Short mmCIF file of C-alpha atoms in Angstrom, two decimals:
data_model
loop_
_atom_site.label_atom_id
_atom_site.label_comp_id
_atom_site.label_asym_id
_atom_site.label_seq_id
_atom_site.Cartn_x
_atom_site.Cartn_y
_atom_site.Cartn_z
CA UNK A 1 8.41 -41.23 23.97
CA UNK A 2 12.38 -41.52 24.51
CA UNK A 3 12.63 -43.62 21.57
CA UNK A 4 11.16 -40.96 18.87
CA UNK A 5 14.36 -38.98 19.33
CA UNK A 6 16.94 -40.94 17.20
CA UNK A 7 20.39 -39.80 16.59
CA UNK A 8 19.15 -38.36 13.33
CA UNK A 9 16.13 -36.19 14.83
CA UNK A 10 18.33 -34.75 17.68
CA UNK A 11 21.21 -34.17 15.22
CA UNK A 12 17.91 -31.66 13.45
CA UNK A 13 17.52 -30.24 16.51
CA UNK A 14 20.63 -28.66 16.79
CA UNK A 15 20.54 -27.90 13.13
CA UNK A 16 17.46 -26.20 13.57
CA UNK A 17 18.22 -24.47 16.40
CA UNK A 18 21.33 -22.69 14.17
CA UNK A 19 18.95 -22.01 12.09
CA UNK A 20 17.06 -20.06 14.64
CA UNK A 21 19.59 -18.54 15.75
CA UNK A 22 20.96 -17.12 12.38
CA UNK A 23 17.98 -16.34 11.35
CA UNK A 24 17.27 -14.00 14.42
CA UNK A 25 20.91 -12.78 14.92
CA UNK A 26 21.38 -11.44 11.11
CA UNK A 27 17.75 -10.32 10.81
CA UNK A 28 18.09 -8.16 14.68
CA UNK A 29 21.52 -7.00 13.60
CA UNK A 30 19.85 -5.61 10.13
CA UNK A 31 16.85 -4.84 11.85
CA UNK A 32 18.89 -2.42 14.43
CA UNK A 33 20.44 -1.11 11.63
CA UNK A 34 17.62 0.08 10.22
CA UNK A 35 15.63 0.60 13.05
CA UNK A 36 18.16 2.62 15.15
CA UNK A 37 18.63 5.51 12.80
CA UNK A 38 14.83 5.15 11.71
CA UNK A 39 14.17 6.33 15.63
CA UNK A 40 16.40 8.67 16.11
CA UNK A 41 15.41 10.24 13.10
CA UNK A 42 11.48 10.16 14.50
CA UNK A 43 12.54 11.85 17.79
CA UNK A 44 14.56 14.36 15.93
CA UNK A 45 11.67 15.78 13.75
CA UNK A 46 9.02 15.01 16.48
CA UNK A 47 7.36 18.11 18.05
CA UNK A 48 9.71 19.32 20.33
CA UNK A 49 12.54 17.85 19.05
CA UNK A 50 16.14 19.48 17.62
CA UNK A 51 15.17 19.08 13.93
CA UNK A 52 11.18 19.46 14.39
CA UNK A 53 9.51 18.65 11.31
CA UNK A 54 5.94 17.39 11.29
CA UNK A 55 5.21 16.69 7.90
CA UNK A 56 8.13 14.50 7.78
CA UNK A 57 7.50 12.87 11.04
CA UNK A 58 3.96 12.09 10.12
CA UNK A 59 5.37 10.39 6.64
CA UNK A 60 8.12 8.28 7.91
CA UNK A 61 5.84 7.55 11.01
CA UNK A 62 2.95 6.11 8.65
CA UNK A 63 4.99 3.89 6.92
CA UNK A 64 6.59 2.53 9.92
CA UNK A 65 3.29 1.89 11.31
CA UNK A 66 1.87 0.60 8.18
CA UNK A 67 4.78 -1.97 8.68
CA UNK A 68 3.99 -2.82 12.03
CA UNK A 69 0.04 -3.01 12.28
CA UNK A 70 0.85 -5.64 9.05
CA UNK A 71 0.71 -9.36 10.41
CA UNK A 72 4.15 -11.29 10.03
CA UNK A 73 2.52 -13.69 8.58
CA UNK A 74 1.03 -11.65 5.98
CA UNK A 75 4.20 -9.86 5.40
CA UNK A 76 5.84 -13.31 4.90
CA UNK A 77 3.81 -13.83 1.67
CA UNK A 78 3.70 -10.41 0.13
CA UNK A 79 7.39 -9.53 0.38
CA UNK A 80 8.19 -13.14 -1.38
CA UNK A 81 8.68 -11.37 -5.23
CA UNK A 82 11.23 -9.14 -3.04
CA UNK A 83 13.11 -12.02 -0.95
CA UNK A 84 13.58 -13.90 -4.38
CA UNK A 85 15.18 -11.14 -5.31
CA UNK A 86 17.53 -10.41 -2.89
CA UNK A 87 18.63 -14.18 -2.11
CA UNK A 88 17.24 -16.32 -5.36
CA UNK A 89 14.36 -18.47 -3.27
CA UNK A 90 11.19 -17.60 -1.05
CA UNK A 91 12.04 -20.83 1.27
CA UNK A 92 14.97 -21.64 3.62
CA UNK A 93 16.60 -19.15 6.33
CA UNK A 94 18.55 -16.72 4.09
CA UNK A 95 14.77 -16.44 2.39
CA UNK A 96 13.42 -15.61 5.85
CA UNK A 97 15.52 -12.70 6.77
CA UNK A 98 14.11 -10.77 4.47
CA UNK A 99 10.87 -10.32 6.30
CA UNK A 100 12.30 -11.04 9.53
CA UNK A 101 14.41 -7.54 8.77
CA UNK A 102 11.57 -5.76 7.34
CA UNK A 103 9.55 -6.67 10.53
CA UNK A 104 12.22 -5.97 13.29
CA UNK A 105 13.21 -2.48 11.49
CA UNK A 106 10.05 -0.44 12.39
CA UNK A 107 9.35 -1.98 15.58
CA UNK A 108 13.16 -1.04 16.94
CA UNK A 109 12.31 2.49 15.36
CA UNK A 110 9.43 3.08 18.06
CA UNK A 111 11.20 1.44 21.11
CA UNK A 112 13.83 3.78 19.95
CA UNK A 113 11.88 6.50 19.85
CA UNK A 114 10.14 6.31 22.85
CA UNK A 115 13.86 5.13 24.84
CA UNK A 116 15.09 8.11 23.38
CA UNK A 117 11.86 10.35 24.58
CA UNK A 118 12.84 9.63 28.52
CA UNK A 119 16.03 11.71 28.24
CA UNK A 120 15.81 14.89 29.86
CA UNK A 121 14.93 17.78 27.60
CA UNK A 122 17.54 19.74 29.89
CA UNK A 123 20.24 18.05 28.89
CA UNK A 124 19.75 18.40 25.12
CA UNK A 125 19.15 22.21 25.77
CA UNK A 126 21.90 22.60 27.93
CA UNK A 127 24.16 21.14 24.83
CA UNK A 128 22.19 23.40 22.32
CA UNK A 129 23.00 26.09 24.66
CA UNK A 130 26.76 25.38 24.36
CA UNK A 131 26.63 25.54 20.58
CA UNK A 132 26.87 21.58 20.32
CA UNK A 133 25.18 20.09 16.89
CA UNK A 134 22.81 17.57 15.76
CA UNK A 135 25.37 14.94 15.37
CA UNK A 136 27.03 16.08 18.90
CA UNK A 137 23.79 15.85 20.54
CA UNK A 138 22.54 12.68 19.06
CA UNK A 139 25.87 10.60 19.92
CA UNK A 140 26.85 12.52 23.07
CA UNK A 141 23.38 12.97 24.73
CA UNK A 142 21.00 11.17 23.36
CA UNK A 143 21.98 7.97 22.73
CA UNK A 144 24.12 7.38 25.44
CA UNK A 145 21.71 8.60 28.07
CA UNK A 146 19.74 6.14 26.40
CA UNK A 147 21.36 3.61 26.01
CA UNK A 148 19.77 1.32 28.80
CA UNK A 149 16.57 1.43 27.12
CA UNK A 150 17.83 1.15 23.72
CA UNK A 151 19.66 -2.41 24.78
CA UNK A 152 16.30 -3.11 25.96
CA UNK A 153 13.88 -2.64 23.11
CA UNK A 154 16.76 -4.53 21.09
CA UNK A 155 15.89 -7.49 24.24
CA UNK A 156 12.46 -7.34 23.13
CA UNK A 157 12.93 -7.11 19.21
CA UNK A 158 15.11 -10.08 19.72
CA UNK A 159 12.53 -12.01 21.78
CA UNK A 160 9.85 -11.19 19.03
CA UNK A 161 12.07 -11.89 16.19
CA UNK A 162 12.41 -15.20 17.71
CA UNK A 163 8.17 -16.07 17.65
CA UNK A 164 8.36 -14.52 13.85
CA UNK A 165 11.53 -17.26 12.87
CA UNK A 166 8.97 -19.90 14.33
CA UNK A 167 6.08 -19.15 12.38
CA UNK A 168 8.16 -18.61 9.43
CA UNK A 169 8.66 -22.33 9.43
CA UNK A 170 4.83 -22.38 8.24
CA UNK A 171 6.20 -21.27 4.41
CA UNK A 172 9.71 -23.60 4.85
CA UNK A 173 11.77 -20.67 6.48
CA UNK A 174 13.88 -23.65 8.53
CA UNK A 175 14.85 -23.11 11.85
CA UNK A 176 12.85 -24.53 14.92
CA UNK A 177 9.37 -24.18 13.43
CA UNK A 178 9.65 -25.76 10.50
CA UNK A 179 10.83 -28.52 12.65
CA UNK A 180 8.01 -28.45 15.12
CA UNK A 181 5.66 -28.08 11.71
CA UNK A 182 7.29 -31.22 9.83
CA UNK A 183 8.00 -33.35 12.18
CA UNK A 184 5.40 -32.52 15.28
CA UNK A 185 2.19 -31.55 13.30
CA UNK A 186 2.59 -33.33 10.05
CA UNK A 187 3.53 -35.98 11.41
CA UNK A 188 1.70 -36.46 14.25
CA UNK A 189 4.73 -36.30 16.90
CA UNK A 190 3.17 -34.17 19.86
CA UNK A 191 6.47 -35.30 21.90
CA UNK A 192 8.51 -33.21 18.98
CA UNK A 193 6.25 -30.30 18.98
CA UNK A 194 6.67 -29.88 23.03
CA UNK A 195 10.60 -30.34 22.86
CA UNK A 196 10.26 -27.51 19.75
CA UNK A 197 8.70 -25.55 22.14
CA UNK A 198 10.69 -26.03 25.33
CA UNK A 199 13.87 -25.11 23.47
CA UNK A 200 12.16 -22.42 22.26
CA UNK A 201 11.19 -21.70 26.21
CA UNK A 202 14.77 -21.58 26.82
CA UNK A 203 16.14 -20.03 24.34
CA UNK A 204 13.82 -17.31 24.77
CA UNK A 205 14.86 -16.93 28.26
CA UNK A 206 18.42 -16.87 27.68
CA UNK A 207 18.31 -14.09 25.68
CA UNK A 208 15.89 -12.16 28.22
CA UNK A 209 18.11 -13.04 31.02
CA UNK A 210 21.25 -11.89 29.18
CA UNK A 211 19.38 -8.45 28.35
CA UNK A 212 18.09 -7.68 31.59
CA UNK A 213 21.69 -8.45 33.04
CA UNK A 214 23.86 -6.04 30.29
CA UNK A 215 20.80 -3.43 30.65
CA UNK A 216 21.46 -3.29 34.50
CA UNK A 217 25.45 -3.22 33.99
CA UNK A 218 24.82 0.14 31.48
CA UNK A 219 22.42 1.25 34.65
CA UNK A 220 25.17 0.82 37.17
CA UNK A 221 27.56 2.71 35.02
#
């Protein structure tokens, strides 16, 4: 078993694994980008909220929803005339960031959302009462009070993003899965499909582990 892993295949590993990671750091960073305002913006113009607006709510919420309910690996293939666009190919990692960003975006706008929900209404009409704004109350109330759950849903979205990277290795999106796919299904190496998936294990939990502990230090504070 030992001897499958040469110099050269472990020296792919750690390739790969950059890969992953790049791939999941630049598309959770654009992703959060997106996604951040996206939910603030759906909590503003929700019922109840400091900018209520339902037709608008209902809009923006049915095309972030059309987003999610779409399988990744769908969305892989039908955003490929728009990733050549924006980076000149439909294979390798920049090519996968495209839909890695397009599929992180609206599922950080709901866990923002509903993060964002679980502050007290009191708080945001004890700062209406003091003549405070919409900006004021969205970075002086809102988000901070939520930011605990906010680091978390970007925990999760990072822990997702990280499954999507892997099956974007199906359409040559490099990283970890394409490895596993190359190297442990094509060519029949079962030993480099379970180390593919025990980094993957760990890397996984890493990230989880180093959420949970910064979400618990924001607690504290």
């Amino acid at each position: 078993m030992f001897s499958t892993f040469s110099v050269e295949l472990l020296e792919l590993f750690v390739s790969s694994l950059g890969e992953t990671i790049v791939m999941v750091g630049i598309s959770g960073l654009l992703g959060s980008l997106i996604g951040i305002p996206l939910g603030v913006y759906l909590r503003l113009t929700d019922r109840g909220g400091v900018l209520a607006n339902s037709p608008a709510n209902r809009l923006v919420g049915g095309v972030v929803n059309a987003v999610r309910s779409t399988p990744f690996i769908i969305l892989l293939v039908a955003v490929i005339p728009l990733t050549r666009l924006l980076t000149g190919s439909s294979i390798g990692t920049a090519a996968a960031v495209v839909p890695l960003t397009l599929a992180a975006g609206p599922f950080v706008a709901r866990l923002v959302e509903s993060a964002l929900r679980e502050v007290d209404h009191g708080l945001i009409e004890a700062a209406q009462a003091m003549g405070a704004s919409t900006r004021q109350i969205v970075f002086k109330v809102l988000l901070p009070e939520a930011l605990p759950g906010i680091v978390a849903a970007l925990t999760i979205t990072l822990v997702s993003l990280t499954g999507y990277s892997a099956m974007a290795g199906a359409i040559g999106g490099g990283g970890l899965g394409d490895l596993g796919i190359r190297y442990g299904y094509q060519r029949f190496l079962p030993e480099v499909m379970a180390a593919v998936v025990l980094v993957l294990v760990l890397f996984v939990q890493a990230m989880q582990s180093l959420g949970d502990a910064l979400v618990r230090r924001i607690s504290h504070k």
